[in-house]
Structure formats: structure tokens, C-alpha cells
CSV table of C-alpha atoms and ligand atoms in Angstrom, one decimal:
chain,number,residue,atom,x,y,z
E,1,UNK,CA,0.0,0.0,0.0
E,2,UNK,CA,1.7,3.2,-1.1
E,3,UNK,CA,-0.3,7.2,-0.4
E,4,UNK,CA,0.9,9.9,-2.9
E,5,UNK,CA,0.4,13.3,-2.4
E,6,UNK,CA,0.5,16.0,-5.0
E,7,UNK,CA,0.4,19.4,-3.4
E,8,UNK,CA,-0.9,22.5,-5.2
E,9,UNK,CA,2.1,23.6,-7.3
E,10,UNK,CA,1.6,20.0,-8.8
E,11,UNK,CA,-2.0,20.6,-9.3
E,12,UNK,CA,-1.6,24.4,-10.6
E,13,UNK,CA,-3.0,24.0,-14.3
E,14,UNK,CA,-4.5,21.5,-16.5
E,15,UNK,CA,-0.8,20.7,-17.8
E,16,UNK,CA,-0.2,19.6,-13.7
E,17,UNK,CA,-3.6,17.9,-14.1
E,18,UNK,CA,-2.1,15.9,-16.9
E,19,UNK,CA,1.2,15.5,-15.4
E,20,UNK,CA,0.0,13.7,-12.1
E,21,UNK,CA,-2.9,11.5,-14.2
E,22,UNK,CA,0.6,10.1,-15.8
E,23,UNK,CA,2.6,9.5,-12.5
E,24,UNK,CA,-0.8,7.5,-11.6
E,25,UNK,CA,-1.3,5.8,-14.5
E,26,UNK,CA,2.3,4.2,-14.5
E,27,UNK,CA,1.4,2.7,-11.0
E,28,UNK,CA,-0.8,-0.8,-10.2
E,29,UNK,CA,-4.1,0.0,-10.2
E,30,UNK,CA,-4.7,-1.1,-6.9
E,31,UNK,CA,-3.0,-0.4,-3.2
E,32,UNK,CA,-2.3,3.6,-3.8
E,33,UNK,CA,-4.0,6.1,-2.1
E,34,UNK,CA,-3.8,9.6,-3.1
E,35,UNK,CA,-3.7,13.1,-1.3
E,36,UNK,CA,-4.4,16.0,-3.4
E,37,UNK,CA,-4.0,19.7,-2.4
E,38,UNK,CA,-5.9,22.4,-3.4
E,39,UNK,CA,-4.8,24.0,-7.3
E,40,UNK,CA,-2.7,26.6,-7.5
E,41,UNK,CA,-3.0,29.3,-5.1
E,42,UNK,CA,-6.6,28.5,-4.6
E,43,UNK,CA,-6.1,28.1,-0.7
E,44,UNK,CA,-5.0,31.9,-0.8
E,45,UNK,CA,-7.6,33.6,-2.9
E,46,UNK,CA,-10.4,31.5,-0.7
E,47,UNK,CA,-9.2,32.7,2.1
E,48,UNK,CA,-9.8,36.4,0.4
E,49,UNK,CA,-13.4,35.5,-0.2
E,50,UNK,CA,-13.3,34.5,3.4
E,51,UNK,CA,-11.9,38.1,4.7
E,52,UNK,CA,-13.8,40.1,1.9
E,53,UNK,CA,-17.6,38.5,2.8
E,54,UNK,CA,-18.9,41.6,4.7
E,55,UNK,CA,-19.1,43.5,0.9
E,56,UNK,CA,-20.8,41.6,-1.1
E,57,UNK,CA,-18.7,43.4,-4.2
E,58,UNK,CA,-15.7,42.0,-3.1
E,59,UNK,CA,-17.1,38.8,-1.9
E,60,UNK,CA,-18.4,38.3,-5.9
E,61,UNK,CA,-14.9,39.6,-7.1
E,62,UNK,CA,-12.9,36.9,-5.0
E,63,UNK,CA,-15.3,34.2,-5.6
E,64,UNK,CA,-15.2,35.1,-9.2
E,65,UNK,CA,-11.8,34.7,-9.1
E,66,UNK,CA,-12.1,31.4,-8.0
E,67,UNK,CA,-14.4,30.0,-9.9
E,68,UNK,CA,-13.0,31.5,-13.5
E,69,UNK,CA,-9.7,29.9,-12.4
E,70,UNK,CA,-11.3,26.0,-12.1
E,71,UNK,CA,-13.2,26.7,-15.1
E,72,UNK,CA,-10.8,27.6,-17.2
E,73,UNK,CA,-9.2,24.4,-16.2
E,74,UNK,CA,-12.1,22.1,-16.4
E,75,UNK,CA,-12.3,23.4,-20.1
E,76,UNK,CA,-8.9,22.8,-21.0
E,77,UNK,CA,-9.5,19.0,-19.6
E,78,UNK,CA,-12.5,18.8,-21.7
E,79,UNK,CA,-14.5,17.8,-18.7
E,80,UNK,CA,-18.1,18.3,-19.2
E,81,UNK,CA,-21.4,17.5,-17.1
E,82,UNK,CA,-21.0,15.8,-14.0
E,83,UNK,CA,-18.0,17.6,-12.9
E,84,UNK,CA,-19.2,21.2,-13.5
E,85,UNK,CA,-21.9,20.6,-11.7
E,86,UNK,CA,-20.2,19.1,-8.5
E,87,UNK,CA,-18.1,22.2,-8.6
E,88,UNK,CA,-20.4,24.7,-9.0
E,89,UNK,CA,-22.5,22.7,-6.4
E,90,UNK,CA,-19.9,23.4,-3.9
E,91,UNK,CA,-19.1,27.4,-5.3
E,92,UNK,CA,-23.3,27.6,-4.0
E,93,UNK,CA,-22.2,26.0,-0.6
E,94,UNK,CA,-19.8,28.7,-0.3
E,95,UNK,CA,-22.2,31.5,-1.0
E,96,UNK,CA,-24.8,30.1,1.8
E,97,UNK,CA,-22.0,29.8,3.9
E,98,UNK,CA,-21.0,33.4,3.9
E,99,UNK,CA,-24.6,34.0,4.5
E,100,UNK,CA,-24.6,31.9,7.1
E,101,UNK,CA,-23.1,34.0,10.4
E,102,UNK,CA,-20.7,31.9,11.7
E,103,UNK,CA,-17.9,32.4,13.7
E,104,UNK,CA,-14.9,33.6,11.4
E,105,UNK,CA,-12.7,30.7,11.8
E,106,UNK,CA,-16.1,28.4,11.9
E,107,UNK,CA,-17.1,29.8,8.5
E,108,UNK,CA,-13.2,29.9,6.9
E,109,UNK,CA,-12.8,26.2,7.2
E,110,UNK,CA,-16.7,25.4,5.8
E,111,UNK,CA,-15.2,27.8,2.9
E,112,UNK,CA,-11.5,27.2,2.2
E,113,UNK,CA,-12.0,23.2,2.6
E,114,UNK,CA,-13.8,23.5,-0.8
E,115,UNK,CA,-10.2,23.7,-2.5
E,116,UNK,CA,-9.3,20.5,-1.6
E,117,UNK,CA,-12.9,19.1,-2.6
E,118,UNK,CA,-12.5,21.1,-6.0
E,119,UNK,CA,-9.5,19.5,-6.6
E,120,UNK,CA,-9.8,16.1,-5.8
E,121,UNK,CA,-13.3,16.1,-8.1
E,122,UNK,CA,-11.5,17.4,-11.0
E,123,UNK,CA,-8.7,15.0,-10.7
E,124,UNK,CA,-10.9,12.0,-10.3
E,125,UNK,CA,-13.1,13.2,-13.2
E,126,UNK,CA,-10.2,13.6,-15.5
E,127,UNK,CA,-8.6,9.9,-15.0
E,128,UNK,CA,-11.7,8.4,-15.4
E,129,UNK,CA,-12.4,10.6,-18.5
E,130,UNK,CA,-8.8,8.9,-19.7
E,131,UNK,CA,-10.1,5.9,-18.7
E,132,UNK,CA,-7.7,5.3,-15.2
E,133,UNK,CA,-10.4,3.7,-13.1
E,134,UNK,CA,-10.1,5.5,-9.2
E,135,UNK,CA,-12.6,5.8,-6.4
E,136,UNK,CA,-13.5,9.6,-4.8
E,137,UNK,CA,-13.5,9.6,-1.5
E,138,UNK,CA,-14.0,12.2,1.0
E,139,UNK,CA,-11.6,12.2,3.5
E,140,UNK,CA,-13.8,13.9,6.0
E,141,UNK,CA,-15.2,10.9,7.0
E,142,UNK,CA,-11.7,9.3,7.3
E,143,UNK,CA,-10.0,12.2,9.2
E,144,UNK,CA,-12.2,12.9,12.6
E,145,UNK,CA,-10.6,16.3,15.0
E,146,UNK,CA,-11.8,18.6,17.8
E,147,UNK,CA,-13.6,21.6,17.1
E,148,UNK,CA,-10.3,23.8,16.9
E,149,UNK,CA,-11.4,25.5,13.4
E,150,UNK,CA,-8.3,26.6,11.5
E,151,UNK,CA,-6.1,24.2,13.3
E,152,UNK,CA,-7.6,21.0,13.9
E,153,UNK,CA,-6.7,18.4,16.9
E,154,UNK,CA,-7.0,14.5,15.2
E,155,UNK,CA,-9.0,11.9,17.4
E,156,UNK,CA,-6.6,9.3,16.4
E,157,UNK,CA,-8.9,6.3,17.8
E,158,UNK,CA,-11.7,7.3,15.5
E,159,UNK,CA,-9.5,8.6,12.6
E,160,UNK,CA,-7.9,5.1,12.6
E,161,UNK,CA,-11.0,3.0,12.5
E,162,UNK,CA,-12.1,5.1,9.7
E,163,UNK,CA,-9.3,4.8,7.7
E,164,UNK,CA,-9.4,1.1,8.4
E,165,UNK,CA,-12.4,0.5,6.6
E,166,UNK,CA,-11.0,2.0,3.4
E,167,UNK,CA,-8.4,-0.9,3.0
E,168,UNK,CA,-11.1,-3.5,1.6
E,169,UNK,CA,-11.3,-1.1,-1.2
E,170,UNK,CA,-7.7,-0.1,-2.0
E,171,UNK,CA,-7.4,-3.9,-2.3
E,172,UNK,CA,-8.4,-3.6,-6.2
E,173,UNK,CA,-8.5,0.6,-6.1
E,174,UNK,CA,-7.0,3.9,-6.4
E,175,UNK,CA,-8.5,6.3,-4.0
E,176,UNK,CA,-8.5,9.9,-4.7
E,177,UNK,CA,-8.8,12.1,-1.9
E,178,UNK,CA,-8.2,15.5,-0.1
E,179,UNK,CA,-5.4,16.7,2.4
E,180,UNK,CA,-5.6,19.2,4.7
E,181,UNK,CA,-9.4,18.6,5.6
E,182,UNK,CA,-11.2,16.6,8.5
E,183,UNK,CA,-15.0,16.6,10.1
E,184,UNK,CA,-15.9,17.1,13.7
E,185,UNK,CA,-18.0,15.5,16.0
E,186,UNK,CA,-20.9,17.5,14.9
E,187,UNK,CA,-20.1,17.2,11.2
E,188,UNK,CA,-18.6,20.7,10.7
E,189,UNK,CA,-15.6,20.8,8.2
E,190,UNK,CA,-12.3,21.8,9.9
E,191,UNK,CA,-8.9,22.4,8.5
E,192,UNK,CA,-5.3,20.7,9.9
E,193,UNK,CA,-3.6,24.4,9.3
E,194,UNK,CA,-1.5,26.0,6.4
E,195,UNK,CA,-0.2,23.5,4.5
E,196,UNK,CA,-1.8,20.5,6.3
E,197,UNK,CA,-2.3,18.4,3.4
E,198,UNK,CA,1.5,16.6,3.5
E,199,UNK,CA,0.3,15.9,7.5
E,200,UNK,CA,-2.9,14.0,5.8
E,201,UNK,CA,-1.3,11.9,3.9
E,202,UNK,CA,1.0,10.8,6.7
E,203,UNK,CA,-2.4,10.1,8.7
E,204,UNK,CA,-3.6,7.9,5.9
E,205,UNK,CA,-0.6,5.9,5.6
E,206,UNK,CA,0.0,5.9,9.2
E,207,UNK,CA,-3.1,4.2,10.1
E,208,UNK,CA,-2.8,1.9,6.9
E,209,UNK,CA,0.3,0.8,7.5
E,210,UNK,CA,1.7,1.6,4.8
E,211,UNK,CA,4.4,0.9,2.8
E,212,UNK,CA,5.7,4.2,1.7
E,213,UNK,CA,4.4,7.8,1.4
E,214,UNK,CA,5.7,9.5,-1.5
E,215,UNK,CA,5.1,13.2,-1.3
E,216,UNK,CA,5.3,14.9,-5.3
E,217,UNK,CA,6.7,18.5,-5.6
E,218,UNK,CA,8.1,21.3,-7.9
E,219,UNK,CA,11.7,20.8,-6.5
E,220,UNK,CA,13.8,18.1,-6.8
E,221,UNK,CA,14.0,16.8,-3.5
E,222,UNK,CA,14.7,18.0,0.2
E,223,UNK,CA,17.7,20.6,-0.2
E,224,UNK,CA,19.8,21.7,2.3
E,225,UNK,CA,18.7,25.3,1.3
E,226,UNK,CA,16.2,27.0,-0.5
E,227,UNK,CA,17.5,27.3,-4.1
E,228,UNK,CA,15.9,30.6,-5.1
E,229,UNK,CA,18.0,31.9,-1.7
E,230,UNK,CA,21.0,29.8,-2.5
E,231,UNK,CA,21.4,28.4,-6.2
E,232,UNK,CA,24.1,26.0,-5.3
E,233,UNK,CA,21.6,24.1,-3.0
E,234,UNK,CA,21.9,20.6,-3.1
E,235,UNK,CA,19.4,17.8,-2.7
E,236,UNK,CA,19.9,15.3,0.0
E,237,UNK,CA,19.8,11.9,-1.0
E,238,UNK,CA,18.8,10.6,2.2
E,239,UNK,CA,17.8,11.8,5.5
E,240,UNK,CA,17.2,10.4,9.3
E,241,UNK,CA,13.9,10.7,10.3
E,242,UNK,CA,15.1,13.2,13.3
E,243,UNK,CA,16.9,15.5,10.6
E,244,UNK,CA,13.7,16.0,8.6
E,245,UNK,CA,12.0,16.9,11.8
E,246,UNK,CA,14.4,19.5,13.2
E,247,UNK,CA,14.2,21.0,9.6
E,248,UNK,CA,10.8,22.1,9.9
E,249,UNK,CA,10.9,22.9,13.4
E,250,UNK,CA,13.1,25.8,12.2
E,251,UNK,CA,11.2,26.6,9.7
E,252,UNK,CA,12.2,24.9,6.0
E,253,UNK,CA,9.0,24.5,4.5
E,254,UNK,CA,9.1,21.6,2.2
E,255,UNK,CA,7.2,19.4,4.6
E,256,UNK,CA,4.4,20.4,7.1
E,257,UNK,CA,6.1,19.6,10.7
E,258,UNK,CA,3.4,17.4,11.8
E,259,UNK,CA,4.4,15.4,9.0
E,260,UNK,CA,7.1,12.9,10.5
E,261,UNK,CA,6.3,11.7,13.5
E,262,UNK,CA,3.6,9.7,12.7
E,263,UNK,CA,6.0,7.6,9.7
E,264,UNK,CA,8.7,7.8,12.2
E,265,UNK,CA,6.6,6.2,14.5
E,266,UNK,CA,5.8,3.2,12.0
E,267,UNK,CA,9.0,3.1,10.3
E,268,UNK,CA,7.3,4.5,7.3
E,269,UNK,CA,9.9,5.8,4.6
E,270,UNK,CA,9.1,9.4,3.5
E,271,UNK,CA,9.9,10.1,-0.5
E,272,UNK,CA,10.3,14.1,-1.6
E,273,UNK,CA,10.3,14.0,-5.3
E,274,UNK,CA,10.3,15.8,-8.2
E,275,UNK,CA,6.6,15.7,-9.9
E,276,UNK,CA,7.9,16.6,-13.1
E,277,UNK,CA,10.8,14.6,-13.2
E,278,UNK,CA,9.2,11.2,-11.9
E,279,UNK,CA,12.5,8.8,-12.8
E,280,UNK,CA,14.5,11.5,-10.4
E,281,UNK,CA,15.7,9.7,-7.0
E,282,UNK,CA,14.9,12.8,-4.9
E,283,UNK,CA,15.0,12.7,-1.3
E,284,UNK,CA,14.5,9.2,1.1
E,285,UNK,CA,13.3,10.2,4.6
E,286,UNK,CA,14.0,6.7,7.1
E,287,UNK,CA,15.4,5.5,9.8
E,288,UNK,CA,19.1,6.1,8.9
E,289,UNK,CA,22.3,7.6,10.1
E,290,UNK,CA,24.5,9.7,7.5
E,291,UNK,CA,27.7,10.7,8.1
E,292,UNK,CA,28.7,14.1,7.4
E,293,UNK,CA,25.6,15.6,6.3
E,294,UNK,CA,26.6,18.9,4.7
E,295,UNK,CA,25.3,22.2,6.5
E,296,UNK,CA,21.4,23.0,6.2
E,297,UNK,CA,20.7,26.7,5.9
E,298,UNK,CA,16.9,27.6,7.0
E,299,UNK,CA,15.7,31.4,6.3
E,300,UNK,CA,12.5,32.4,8.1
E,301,UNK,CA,11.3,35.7,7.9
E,302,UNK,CA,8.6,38.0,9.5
E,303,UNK,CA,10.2,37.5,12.6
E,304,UNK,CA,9.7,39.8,15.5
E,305,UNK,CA,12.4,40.3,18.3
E,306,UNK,CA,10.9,41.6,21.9
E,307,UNK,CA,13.0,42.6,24.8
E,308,UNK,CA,11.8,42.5,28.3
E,309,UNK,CA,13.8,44.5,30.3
E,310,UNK,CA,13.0,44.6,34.3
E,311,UNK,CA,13.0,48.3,35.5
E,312,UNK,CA,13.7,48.8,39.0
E,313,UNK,CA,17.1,48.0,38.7
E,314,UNK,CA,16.7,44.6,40.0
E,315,UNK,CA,17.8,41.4,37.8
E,316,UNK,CA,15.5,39.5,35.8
E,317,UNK,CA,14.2,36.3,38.1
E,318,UNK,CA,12.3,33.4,37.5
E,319,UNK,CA,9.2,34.9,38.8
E,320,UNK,CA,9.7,37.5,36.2
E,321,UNK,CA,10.8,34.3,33.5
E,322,UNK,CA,7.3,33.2,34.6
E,323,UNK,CA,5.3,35.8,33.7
E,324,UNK,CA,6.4,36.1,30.4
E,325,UNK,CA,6.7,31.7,29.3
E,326,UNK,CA,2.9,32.2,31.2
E,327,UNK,CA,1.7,34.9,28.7
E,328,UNK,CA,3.3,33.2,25.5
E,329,UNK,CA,1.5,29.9,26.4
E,330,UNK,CA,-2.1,31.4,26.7
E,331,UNK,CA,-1.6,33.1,23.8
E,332,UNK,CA,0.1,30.1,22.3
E,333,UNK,CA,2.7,32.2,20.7
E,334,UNK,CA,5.8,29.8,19.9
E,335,UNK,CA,9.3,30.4,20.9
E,336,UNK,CA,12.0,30.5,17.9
E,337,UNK,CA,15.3,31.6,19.7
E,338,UNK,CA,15.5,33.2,23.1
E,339,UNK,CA,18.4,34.8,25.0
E,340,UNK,CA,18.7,36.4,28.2
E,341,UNK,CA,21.1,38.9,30.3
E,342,UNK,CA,21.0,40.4,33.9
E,343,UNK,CA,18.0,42.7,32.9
E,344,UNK,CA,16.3,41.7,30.1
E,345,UNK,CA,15.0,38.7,28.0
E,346,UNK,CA,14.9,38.5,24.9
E,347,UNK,CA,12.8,36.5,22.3
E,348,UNK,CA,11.9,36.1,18.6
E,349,UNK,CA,9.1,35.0,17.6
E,350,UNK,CA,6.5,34.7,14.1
E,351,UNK,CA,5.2,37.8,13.6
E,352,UNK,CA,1.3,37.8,13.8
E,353,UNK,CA,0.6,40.9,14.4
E,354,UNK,CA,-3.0,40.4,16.3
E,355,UNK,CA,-1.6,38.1,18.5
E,356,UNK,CA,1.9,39.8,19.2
E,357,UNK,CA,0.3,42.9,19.9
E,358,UNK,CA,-2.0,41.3,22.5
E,359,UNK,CA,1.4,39.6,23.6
E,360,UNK,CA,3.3,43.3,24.2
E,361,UNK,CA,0.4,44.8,25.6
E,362,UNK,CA,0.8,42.2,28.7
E,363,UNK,CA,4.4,42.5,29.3
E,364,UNK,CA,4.3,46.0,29.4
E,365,UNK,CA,2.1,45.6,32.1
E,366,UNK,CA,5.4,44.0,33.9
E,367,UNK,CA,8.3,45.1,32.0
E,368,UNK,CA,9.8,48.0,29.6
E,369,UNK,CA,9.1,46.4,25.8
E,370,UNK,CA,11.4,46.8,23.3
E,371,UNK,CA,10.3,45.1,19.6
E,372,UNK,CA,11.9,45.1,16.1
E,373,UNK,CA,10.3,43.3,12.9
E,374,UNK,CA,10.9,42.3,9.5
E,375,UNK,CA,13.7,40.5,10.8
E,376,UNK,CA,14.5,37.0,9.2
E,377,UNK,CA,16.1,34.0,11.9
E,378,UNK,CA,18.5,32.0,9.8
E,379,UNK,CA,19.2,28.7,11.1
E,380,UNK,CA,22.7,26.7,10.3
E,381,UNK,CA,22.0,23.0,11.2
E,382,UNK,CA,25.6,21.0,10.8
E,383,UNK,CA,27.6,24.2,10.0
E,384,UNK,CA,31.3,24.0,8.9
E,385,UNK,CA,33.8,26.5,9.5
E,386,UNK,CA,32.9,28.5,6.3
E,387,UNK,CA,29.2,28.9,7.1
E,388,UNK,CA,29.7,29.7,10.8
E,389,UNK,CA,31.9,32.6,9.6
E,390,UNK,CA,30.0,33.6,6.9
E,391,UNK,CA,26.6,33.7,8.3
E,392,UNK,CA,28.0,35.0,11.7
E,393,UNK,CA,29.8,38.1,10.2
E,394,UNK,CA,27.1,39.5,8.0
E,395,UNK,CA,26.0,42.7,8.7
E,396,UNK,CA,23.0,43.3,10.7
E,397,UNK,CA,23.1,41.1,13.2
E,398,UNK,CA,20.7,41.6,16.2
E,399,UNK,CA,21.1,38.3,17.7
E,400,UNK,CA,23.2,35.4,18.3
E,401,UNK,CA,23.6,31.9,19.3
E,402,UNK,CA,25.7,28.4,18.5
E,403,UNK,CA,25.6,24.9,19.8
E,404,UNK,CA,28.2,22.6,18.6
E,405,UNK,CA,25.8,22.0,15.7
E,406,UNK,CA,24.0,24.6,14.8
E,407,UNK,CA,24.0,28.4,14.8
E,408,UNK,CA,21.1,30.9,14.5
E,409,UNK,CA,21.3,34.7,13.5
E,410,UNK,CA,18.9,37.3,13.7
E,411,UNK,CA,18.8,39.8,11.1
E,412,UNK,CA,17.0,42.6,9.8
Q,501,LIG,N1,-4.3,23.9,0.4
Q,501,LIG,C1,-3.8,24.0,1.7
Q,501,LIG,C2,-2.8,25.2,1.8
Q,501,LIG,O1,-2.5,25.8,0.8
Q,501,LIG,C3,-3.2,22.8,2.3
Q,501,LIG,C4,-2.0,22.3,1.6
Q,501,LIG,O2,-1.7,22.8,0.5
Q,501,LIG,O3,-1.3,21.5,2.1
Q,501,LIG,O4,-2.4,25.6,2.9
Q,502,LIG,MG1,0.0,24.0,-0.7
């Protein structure tokens, strides 16, 4: 049993369509389960007919903008009846949503799920119009969470006997089906987060123990930088299970974080490859050890530095350490580097600015707040010599710090 996932630069025009019908079709017909994303940039411009519903204007002009985008793409595929109206089925859901009063992140996952469902319709429509046979399914009946709209908590026990029951037809089928969406309790649609769909797909194959989960992109494998940062990036042929994991923890964006541990967990191997370059080796995420993996550089911007400096000319104490770790967590504001001195901490974290606000507005009720933003953290895992200098000594620097194996700067 092998799950694909194609994510959404895969899926971005009726060429990608094409593309990923070919990857399927040169695989058994049975025993592959596949994760689709939503097109394109879909999930972005939903999310604009999310924020623009109060005026109806801009509501029409984002959803407009959605549905001219499918179309066109239906109408390349020469896809007629059946899927044009399931799509246009689900663009009416959207508009009685909106009408709908919801709460806002209630109503933005009944709204921006419909990518994934758009998707996974036209995919499934297409093979079968080339005569691939493959079952639709919708993975909200698989994939079972909380009611935490926007960033879903999975109910494993449930999720798992769900999934189970899919196996009897992956026996003699290909399953299409949607990442990054799941179904409460209730039956309300929620979303796993930005870029949940690779985390999906590691559910799936997770509870179906599967062989392999191959996830297809537009690069050629994991690099050990971003290429349009660093041209001479280079792809990693392999990777430990714990490697890939720290990656994402600092911030490199080519898997979802929630993505490993459940393969980990299974001794699951994890494939990053190159969707339009199928034959390429790309990336092999296992159990492994590799010597002398070359330095990882990880670039993540919109970061915001705060200080909290104590102003009675005492030192900062735990109490005060207390205060501040207290106010992060109930605003679930994640650390990304911290550092602290007699006086002051300080810390960098995502800059959001509703929540960060919130956050400063706290402290200063203990401490003088100093913040910066626009600053990017960039994270050396495995540095040598020449990329501890280098990145060290550029100019800018607000903030420092090195382990023996990795180093983070903060820079504006
Ligand atoms: N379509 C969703 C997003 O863009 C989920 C995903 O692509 O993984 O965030
Ligand atoms: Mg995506």
C-alpha cells in the first residue's frame, strides 16, 4: 500500500492535471491512495473571499476569481457534465456559507475546505475521462478532529478506525482524496492548518500501514537550502527521520512539521520528489544515520524580536521568567530563539501581528518592551567552518547563538 500526495504547485493548471494523471497511471491499479491539495494558489484567494464576505462586491470579485480559475481548467481538460456541476455545487455551498453568520474561523474552514474538494473532483473526473479507473473519496469521514477550526486536533482512535475501513477497497483501487481537511463530531468541516495536506497523507498511511508515502513536488527533492535563496543548493539523497523533523521545526518549509512523527513512529519511509521529473531519485526520509551531512541553511522571515527589560534596577528572576513563558502559552505564541542577560529577555518569535500585539500589551504591564520586525532567523544545522563565519559576520546582526551544531542569527 503506497499514499501519494501532490500538493498545489503539482496541481496548478490543466498541464499539472495531466502530469500527475501520468505519475498515476504508471502505478498498479490497486493499493495507492492519493492526497491531493488544493490548485494553484486556490487556498490563498479562498481565504480572500473568506476576509472580503462583509461586501458583497468583493465577496463576488474573489469568488469570481475562483471559480473562473477551475473553469478555465475544467475546459482545458475537456470535462463536461457531471463535474461542473459538482463544482459549481460546492461554489453555492460557499455563498450560503457566507450567508450563514458563523464564527470567522467556523465559516473559513466550511469555505476554504472547498479547495481540496474542488481538486480532488477534478482530478478523479479527469482519469476516469482517460479511462484510469479510481474511487472519490471524501476524507472527511476518514480524518475525525476537535472543534479547533483553522487548526484541527486529530482523534486518532476514530481517525484510525475510519481509515481502516478503506483498506477492503484499496485492495483492487486507487483512491483519490483531499489533504488538509477533517470533520468534527458535529459534522462541521475543519482544516489541519496551512499546509496540512502533507500531514494527511501521513495520517492515511499511518493508520494503513503503509508501505511508503511519497510526497510529489516542484523541487527536486529536500535541499539543504532553498534554491531561489542559494542556487548552489543541493538535494539530499537521504535523510534520518530526526533530521527532517528539526528542519521544519526551524522553519524549512518543504514538509508540514506534523508530518514525521507519525511515519517515524511506523518506520514508514518518506519520499520528496520531483513531480515533473518522476525517474529523479529525490529525497529518502527513514530511519538512517549519514555521516557528514553537509550544512542546512533555514531562512525564516517576519520575525519579531521583543525585549523585556526589568525596570527597577533589580535582575530578571524566574518569577519574572514566569510571567512572560505564562503569557506566550495562553496566547500560544511559539518560541523560535530566546536569549537572556541580567535585565532583560529577549525573544523572537512569528510575527502575527494580532496576537503579538495582544502579547506586548501584557508584558508591558510588567516590563519595559522593546520590539523590532521584519527580521528574518537564519538557522545553520551541521555548520562547517565556512558557514559559521560567513553567516556570523554578515551585517545586521541583532542576535546570536551556537551549539556545537547549529548556529542561529537574527537579522533585519
Ligand atoms: N491547500 C492548503 C494550503 O495551501 C493545504 C496544503 O496545500 O497543504 O495551505
Ligand atoms: Mg499548498
Amino acid at each position: 500500500m503506497k499514499v501519494f500526495k501532490f500538493g498545489g504547485a503539482s496541481l496548478k493548471d490543466s498541464q499539472g492535471v495531466k502530469n500527475v494523471a501520468e505519475i498515476i497511471a504508471s502505478e498498479p491499479p490497486r493499493n495507492l491512495l492519493v492526497v491531493v491539495s488544493a490548485m494553484g494558489k486556490t487556498t490563498d484567494m479562498l481565504e480572500r473571499v473568506v476576509w472580503s464576505a462583509p461586501s458583497k462586491n468583493d465577496f463576488q470579485a474573489a469568488l469570481n476569481e475562483v471559480k473562473q480559475y477551475h473553469s478555465q481548467i475544467i475546459d482545458v481538460l475537456c470535462l463536461d457534465s457531471p463535474v461542473i456541476d459538482e463544482v459549481d455545487m460546492l461554489f453555492n455551498e460557499i455563498e450560503n456559507e457566507v450567508s450563514s453568520q458563523r464564527p470567522a474561523d467556523e465559516l473559513y474552514d466550511q469555505v476554504v475546505s472547498k479547495g481540496e474538494l474542488i481538486s480532488s473532483l477534478i482530478l478523479h473526473h479527469y482519469l476516469l475521462s482517460k479511462n484510469i479507473a479510481n474511487r472519490w473519496h471524501d476524507s472527511r469521514n476518514s480524518i475525525h478532529t476537535d472543534r479547533n477550526f483553522r487548526e484541527g486536533r486529530v482523534d486518532w482512535s476514530k481517525t484510525s478506525a475510519s481509515i481502516e475501513m478503506l483498506r477492503p477497497i484499496l485492495k483492487d483501487n486507487i483512491i483519490i482524496t483531499q489533504g488538509f481537511i477533517g470533520k468534527t463530531e458535529g459534522g462541521l468541516t475543519t482544516t489541519l492548518g496551512r499546509e496540512g495536506s502533507d500531514f494527511s497523507a501521513a495520517i492515511f498511511a499511518s493508520c494503513l500501514n503503509a508501505s511508503s508515502v511519497v510526497i510529489w513536488k516542484d523541487v527536486p527533492g529536500v535541499m539543504n537550502a532553498d534554491p531561489k535563496r542559494i542556487p548552489a543548493a543541493t538535494v539530499f539523497s537521504e535523510l534520518p527521520f530526526k533530521e527532517a523533523a528539526e528542519m521544519t521545526y526551524y522553519g524549512a518549509s518543504v514538509i508540514h512539521p506534523k508530518t514525521i512523527k507519525p511515519l517515524a513512529n511506523k518506520g514508514i519511509p518518506l519520499f520528496v520528489k520531483n513531480f515533473s521529473n518522476p525517474a529523479r531519485e529525490g529525497t529518502k526520509i527513514h530511519e538512517c544515520t549519514v555521516d557528514k551531512l553537509p550544512p542546512l541553511i533555514v531562512f525564516k522571515d517576519n520575525q519579531c524580536l521583543i525585549s523585556c527589560k526589568v525596570t527597577d534596577y533589580t535582575f530578571i528572576s524566574e518569577q519574572q521568567l514566569s510571567i512572560i513563558f505564562h503569557a506566550l502559552s495562553e496566547l500560544d505564541v511559539r518560541l523560535n530563539l530566546m536569549q537572556n542577560s541580567a535585565i532583560s529577555l529577549s525573544f523572537c518569535v512569528d510575527f502575527r501581528e494580532n496576537k503579538i500585539s495582544k502579547l506586548i500589551e501584557r508584558l508591558q504591564q510588567h516590563f519595559e518592551v522593546f520590539y523590532n520586525t521584519g527580521l528574518t532567523l537564519i538557522t545553520v544545522k551541521n555548520y562547517d567552518e565556512i558557514t559559521f563565519e560567513k553567516y556570523r559576520k554578515q551585517k545586521g546582526v541583532l542576535l546570536e547563538q551556537s551549539s556545537r551544531s547549529t548556529l542561529q542569527v537574527l537579522v533585519k
